[in-house]
PDB file of C-alpha atoms in Angstrom:
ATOM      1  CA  UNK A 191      -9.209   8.220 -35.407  1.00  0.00           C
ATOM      2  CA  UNK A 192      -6.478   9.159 -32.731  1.00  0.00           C
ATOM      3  CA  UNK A 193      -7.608   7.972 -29.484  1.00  0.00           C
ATOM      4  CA  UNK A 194      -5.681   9.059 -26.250  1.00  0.00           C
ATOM      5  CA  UNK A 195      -5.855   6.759 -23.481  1.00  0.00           C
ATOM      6  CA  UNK A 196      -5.107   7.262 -19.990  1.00  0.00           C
ATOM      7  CA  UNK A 197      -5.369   5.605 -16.678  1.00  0.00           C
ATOM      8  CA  UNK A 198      -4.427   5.769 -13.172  1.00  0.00           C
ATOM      9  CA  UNK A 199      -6.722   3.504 -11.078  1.00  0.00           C
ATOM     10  CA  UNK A 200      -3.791   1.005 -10.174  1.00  0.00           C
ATOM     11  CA  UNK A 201      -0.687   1.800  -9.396  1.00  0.00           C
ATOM     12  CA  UNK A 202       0.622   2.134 -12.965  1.00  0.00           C
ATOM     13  CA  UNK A 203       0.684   5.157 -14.297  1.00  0.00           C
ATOM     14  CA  UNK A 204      -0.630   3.794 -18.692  1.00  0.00           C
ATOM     15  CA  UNK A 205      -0.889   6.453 -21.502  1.00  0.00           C
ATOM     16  CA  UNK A 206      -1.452   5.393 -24.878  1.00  0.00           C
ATOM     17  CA  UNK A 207      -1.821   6.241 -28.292  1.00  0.00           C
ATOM     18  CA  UNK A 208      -4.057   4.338 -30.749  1.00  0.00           C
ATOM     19  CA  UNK A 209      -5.588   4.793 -34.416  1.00  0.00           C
ATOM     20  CA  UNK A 210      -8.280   2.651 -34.206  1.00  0.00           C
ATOM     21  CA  UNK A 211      -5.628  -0.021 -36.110  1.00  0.00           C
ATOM     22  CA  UNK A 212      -2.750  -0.545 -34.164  1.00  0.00           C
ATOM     23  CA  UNK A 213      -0.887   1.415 -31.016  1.00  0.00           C
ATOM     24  CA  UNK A 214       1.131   3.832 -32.005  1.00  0.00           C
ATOM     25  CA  UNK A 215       2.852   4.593 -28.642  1.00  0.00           C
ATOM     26  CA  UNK A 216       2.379   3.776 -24.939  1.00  0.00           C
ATOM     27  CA  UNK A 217       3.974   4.743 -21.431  1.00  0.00           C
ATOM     28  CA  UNK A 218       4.083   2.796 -18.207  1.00  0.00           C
ATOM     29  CA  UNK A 219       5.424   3.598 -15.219  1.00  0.00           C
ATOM     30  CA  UNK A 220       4.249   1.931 -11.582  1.00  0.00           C
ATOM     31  CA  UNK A 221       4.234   4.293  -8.657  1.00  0.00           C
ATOM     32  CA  UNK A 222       1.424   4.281  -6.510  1.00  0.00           C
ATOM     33  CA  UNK A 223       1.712   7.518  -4.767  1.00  0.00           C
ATOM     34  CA  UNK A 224       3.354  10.004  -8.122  1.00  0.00           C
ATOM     35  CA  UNK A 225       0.211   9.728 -10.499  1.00  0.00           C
ATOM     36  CA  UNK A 226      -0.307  13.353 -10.516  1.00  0.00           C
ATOM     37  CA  UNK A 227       3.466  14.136 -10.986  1.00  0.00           C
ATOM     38  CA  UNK A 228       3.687  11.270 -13.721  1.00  0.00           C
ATOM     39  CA  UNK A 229       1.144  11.353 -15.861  1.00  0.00           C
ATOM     40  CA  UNK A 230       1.384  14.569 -18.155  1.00  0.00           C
ATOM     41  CA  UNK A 231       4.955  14.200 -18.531  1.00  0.00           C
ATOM     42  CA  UNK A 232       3.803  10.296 -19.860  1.00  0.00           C
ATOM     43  CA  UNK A 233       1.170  11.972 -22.178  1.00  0.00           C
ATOM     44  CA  UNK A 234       4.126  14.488 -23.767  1.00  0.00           C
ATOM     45  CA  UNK A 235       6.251  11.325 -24.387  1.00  0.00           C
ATOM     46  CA  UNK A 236       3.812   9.258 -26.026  1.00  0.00           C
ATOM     47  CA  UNK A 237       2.417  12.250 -28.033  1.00  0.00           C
ATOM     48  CA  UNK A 238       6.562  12.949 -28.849  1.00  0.00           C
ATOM     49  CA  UNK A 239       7.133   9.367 -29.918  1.00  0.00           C
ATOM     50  CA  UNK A 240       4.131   9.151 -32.352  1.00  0.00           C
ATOM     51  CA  UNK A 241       5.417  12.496 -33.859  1.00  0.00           C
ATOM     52  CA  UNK A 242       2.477  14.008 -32.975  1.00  0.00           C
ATOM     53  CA  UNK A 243       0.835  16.701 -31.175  1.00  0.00           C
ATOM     54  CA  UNK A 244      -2.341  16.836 -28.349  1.00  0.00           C
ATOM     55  CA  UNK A 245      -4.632  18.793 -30.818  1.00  0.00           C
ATOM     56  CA  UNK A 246      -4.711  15.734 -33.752  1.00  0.00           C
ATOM     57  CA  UNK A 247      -6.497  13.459 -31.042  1.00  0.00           C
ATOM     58  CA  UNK A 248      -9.984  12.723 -31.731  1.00  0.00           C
ATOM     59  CA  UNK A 249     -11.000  11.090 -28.941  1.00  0.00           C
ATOM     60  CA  UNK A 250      -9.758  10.279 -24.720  1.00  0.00           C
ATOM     61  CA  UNK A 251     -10.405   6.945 -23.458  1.00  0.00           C
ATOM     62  CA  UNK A 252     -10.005   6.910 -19.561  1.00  0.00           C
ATOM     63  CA  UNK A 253     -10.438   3.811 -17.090  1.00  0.00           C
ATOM     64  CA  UNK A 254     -12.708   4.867 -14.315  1.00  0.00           C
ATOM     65  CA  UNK A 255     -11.990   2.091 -12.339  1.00  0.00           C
ATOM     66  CA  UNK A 256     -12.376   0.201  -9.443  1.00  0.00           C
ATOM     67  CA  UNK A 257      -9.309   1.795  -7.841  1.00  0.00           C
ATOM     68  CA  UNK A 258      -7.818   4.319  -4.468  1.00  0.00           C
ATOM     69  CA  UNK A 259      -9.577   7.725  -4.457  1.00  0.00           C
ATOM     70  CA  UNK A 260      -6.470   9.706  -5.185  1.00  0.00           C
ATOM     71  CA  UNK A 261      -4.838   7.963  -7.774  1.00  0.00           C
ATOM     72  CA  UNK A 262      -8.715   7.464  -9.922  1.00  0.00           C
ATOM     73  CA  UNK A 263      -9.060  10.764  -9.484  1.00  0.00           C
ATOM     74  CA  UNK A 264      -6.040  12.404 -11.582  1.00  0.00           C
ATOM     75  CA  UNK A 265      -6.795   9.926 -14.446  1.00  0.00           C
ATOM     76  CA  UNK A 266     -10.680  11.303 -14.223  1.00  0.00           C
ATOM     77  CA  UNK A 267      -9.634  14.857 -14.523  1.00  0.00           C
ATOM     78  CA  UNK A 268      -7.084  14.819 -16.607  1.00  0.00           C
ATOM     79  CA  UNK A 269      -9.315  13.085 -19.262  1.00  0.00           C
ATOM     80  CA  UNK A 270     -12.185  16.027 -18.509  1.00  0.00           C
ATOM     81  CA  UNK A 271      -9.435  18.396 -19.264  1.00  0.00           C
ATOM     82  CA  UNK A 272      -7.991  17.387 -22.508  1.00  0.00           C
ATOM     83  CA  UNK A 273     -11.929  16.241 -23.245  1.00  0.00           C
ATOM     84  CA  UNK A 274     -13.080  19.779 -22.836  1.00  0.00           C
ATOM     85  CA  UNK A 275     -10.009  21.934 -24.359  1.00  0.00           C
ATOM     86  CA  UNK A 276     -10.201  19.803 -27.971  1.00  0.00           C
ATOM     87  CA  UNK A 277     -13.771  19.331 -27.720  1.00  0.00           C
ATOM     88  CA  UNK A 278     -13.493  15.834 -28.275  1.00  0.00           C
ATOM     89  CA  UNK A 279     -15.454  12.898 -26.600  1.00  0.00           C
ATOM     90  CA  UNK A 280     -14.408  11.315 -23.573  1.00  0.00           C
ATOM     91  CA  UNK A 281     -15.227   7.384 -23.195  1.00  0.00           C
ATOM     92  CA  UNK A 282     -15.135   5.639 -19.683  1.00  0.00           C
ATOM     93  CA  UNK A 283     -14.009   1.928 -19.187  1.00  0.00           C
ATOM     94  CA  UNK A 284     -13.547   0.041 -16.355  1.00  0.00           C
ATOM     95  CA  UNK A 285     -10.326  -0.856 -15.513  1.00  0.00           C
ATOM     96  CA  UNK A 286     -10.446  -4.580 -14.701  1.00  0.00           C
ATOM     97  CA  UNK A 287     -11.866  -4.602 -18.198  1.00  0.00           C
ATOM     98  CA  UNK A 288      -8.658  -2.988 -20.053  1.00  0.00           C
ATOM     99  CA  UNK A 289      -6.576  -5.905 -17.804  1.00  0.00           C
ATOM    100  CA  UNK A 290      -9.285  -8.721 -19.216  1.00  0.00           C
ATOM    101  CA  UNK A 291      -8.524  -7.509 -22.761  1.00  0.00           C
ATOM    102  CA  UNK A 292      -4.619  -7.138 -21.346  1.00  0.00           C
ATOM    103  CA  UNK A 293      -4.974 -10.785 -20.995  1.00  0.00           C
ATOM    104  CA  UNK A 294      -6.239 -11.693 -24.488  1.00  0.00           C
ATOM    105  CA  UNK A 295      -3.464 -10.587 -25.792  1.00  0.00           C
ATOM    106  CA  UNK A 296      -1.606 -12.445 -23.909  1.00  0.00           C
ATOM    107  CA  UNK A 297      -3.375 -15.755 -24.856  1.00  0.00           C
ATOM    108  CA  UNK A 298      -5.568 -16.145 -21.794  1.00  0.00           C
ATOM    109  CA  UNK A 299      -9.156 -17.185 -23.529  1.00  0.00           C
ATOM    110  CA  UNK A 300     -11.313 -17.641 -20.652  1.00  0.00           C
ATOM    111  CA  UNK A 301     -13.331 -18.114 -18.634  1.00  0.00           C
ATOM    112  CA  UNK A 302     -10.889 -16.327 -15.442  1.00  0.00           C
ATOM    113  CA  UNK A 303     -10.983 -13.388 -12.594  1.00  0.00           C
ATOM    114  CA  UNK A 304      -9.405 -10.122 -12.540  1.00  0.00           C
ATOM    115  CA  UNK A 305      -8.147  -8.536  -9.336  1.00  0.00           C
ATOM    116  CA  UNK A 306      -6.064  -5.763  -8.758  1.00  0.00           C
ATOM    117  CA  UNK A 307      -4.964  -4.696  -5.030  1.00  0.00           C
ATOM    118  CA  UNK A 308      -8.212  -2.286  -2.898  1.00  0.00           C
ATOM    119  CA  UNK A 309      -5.667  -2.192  -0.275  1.00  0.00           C
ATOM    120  CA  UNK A 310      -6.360  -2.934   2.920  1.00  0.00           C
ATOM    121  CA  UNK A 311      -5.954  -6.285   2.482  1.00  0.00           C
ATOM    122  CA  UNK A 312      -9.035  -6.342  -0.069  1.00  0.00           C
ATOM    123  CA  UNK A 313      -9.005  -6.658  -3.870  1.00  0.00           C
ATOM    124  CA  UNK A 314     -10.892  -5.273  -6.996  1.00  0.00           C
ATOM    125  CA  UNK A 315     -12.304  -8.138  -8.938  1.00  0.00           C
ATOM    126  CA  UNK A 316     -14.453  -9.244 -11.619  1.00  0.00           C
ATOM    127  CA  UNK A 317     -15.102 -12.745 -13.705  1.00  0.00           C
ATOM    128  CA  UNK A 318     -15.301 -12.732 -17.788  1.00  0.00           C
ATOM    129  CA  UNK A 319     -16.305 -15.547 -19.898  1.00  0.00           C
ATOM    130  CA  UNK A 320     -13.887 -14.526 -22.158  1.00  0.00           C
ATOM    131  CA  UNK A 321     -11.597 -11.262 -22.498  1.00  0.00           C
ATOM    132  CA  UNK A 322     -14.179  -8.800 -23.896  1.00  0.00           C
ATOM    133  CA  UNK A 323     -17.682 -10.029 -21.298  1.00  0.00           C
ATOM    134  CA  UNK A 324     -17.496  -9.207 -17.953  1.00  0.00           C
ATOM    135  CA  UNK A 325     -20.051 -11.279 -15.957  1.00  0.00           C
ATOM    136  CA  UNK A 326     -19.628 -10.659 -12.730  1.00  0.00           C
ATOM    137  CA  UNK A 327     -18.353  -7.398 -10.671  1.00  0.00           C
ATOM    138  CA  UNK A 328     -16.859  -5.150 -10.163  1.00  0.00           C
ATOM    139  CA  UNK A 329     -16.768  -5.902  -6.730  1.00  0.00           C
ATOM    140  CA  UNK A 330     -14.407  -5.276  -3.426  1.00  0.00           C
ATOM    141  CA  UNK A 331     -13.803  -7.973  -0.878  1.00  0.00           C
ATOM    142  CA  UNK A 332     -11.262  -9.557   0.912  1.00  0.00           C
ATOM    143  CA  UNK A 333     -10.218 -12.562  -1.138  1.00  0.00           C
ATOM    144  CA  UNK A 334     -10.838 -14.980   1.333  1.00  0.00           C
ATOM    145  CA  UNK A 335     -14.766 -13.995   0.847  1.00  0.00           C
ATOM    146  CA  UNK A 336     -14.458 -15.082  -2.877  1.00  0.00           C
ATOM    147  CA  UNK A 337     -12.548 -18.006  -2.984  1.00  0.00           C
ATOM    148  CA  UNK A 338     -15.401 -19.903  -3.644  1.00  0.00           C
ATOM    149  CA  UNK A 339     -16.485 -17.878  -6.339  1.00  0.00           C
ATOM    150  CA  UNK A 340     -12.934 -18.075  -8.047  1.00  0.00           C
ATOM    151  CA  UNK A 341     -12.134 -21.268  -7.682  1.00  0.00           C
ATOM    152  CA  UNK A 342     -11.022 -23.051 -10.154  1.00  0.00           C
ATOM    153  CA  UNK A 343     -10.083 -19.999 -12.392  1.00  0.00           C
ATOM    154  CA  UNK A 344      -6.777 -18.673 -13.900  1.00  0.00           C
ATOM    155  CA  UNK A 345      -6.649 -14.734 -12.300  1.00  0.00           C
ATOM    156  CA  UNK A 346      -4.728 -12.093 -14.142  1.00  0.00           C
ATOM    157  CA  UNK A 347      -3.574  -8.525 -12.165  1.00  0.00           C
ATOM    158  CA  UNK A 348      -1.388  -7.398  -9.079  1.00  0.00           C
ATOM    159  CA  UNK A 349      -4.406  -8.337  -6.571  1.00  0.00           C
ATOM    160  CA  UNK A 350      -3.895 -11.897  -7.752  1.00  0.00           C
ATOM    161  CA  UNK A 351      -0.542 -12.191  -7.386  1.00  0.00           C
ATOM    162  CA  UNK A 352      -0.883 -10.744  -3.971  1.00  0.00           C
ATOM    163  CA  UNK A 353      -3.071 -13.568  -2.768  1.00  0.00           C
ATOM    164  CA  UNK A 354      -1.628 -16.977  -4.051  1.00  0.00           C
ATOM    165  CA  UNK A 355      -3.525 -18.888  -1.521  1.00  0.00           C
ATOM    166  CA  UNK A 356      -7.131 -17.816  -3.110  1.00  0.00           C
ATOM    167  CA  UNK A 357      -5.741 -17.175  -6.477  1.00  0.00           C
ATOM    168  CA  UNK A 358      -3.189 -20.350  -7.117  1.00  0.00           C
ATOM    169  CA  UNK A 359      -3.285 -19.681 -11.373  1.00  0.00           C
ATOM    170  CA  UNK A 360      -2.135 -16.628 -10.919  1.00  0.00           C
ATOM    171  CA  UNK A 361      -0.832 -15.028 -14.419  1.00  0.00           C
ATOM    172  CA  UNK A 362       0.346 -11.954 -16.164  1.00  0.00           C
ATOM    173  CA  UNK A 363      -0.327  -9.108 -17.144  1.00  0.00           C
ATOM    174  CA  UNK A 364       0.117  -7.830 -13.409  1.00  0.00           C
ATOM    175  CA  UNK A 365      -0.659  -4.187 -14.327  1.00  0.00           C
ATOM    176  CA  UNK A 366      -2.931  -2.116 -16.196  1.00  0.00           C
ATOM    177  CA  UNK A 367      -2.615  -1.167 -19.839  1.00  0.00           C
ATOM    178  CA  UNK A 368      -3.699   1.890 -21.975  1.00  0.00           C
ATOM    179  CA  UNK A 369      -2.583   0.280 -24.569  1.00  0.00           C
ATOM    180  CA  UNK A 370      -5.251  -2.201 -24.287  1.00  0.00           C
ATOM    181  CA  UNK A 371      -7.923  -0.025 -22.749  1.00  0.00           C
ATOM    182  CA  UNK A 372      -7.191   1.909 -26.287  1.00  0.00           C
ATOM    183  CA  UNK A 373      -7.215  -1.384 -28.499  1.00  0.00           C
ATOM    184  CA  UNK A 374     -10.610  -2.250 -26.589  1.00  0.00           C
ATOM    185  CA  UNK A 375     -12.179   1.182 -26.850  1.00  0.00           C
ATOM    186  CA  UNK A 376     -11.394   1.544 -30.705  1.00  0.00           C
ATOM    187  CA  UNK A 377     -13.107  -2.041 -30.887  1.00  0.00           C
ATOM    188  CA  UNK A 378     -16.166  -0.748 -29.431  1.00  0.00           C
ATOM    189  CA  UNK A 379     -16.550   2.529 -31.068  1.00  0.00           C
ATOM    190  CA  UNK A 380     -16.297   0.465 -34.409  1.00  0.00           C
ATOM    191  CA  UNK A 381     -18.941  -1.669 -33.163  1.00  0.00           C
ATOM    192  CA  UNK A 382     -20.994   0.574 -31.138  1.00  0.00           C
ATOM    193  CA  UNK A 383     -20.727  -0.957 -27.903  1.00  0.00           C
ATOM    194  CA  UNK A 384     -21.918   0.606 -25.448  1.00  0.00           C
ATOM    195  CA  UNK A 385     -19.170   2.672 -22.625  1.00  0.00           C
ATOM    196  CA  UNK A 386     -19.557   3.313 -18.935  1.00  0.00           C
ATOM    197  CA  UNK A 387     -20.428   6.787 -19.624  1.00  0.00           C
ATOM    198  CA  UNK A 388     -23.290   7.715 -22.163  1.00  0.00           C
ATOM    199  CA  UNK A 389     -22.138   9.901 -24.566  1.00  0.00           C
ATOM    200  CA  UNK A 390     -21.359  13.799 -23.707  1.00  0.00           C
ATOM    201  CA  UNK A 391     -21.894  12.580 -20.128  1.00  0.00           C
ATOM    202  CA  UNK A 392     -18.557  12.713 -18.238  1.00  0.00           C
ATOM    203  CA  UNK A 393     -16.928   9.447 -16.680  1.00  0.00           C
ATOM    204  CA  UNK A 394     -18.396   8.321 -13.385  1.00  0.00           C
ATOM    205  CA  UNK A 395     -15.138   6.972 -11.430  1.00  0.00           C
ATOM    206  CA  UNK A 396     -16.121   3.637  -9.836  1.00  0.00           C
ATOM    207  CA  UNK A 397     -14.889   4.129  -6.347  1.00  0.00           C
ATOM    208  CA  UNK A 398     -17.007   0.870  -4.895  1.00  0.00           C
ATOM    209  CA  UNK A 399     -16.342   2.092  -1.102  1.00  0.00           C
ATOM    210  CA  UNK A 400     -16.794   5.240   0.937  1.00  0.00           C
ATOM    211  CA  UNK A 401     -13.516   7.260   0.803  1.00  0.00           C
ATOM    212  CA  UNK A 402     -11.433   7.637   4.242  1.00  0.00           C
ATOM    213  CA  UNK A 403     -12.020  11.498   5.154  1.00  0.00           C
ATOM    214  CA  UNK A 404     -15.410  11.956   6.331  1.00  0.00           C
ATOM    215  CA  UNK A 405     -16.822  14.886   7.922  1.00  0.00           C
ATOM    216  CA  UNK A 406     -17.446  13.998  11.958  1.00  0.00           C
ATOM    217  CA  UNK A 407     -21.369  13.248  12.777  1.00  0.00           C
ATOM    218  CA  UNK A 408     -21.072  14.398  16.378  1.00  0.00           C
ATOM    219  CA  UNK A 409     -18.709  17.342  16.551  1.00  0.00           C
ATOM    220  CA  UNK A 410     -18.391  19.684  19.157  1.00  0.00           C
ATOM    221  CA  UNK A 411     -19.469  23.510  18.046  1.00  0.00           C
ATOM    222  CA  UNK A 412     -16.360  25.941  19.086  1.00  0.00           C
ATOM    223  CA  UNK A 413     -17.829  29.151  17.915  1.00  0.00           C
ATOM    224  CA  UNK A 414     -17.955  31.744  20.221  1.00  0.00           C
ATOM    225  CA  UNK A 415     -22.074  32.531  21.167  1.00  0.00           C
TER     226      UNK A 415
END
């Protein structure tokens, strides 16, 4: 197993290399508005620090979100891509769920929320028992709407950091992971867990809210009769 993982859903451009044992390489670099410029180059330098080249993976793990249109949307792509030219399967996870395992790792047992920054003065969020069961989200809101709901709860990711007055145990990791998106998807392939795509079904991003550019419902017709 070689399993390349990707994501861009947050600003943190993560590519990873795992072999279903431990990670062999990973890249990180946070940018919220270079995804597209950053990300191959990030794939060639993990892939060149393994020793390795694309065609040994066996697999592309890809977070599909919650996150921005734009920045989702080269992760998404990218993954089709290599997906398609080394026929290999594709396997969607969301996000906040890479950060929950993130977290783990990091000693963080559970229950807590993950949040990561919507913009717009909103966050991404979910609640896990522990750092592999999500049970609750994803959701967007503005965190004043959910302070209720988190109370009491440690919060890991940049949206909780953001907001100290909703999320006052706010801990690391602030930013996404492939590295853990990998670890977690090699976990449930040797298990097999179920993904957020069925398999040889592409990724469905998780955009959670209309994007900006919309096509005008009452526009004037300027064509000549």
């Amino acid at each position: 197993m070689l399993l390349l993982a990707v994501d861009t859903a947050t600003p943190a451009v993560t590519v990873a290399l795992h072999d279903g044992e431990s990670l062999l390489a990973e890249s990180q670099q946070v940018d919220a508005r270079r995804h597209g410029e950053l990300l191959l180059p990030a794939v060639d330098k993990v892939l060149a620090g393994a020793g390795l080249k694309l065609d040994a993976v066996t697999g592309i793990v890809v977070g599909v979100g919650p996150g921005p249109y734009t920045g989702l949307r080269v992760g998404l792509v990218t993954a089709a891509t290599f997906a398609a030219v080394l026929g290999v399967p594709v396997h969607g996870l969301c996000t906040l769920d890479g950060l929950a395992y993130a977290a783990g790792l990091a000693g963080i047992e559970g229950p807590f929320t993950v949040a990561t920054d919507a913009r717009r003065k909103e966050v991404y969020w979910a609640r896990y028992e522990d750092p592999r069961t999500r049970v609750d989200g994803p959701r967007v809101d503005r965190p004043a709407e959910i302070a209720e709901q988190v109370a009491g709860l440690p919060a890991v990711g940049q949206g909780a950091l953001l907001y100290p007055e909703v999320f006052p145990d706010a801990r690391g990791p602030e930013h996404q992971s492939a590295g853990a998106l990998a670890a977690l998807a090699a976990q449930r392939l040797a298990a097999g867990a179920p993904f957020e795509n069925a398999d040889g079904m592409p990724p469905t991003p998780l955009y959670l809210r209309r994007p900006d550019a919309e096509v005008p419902k009452n526009y004037k017709v300027v064509t000549p009769k």
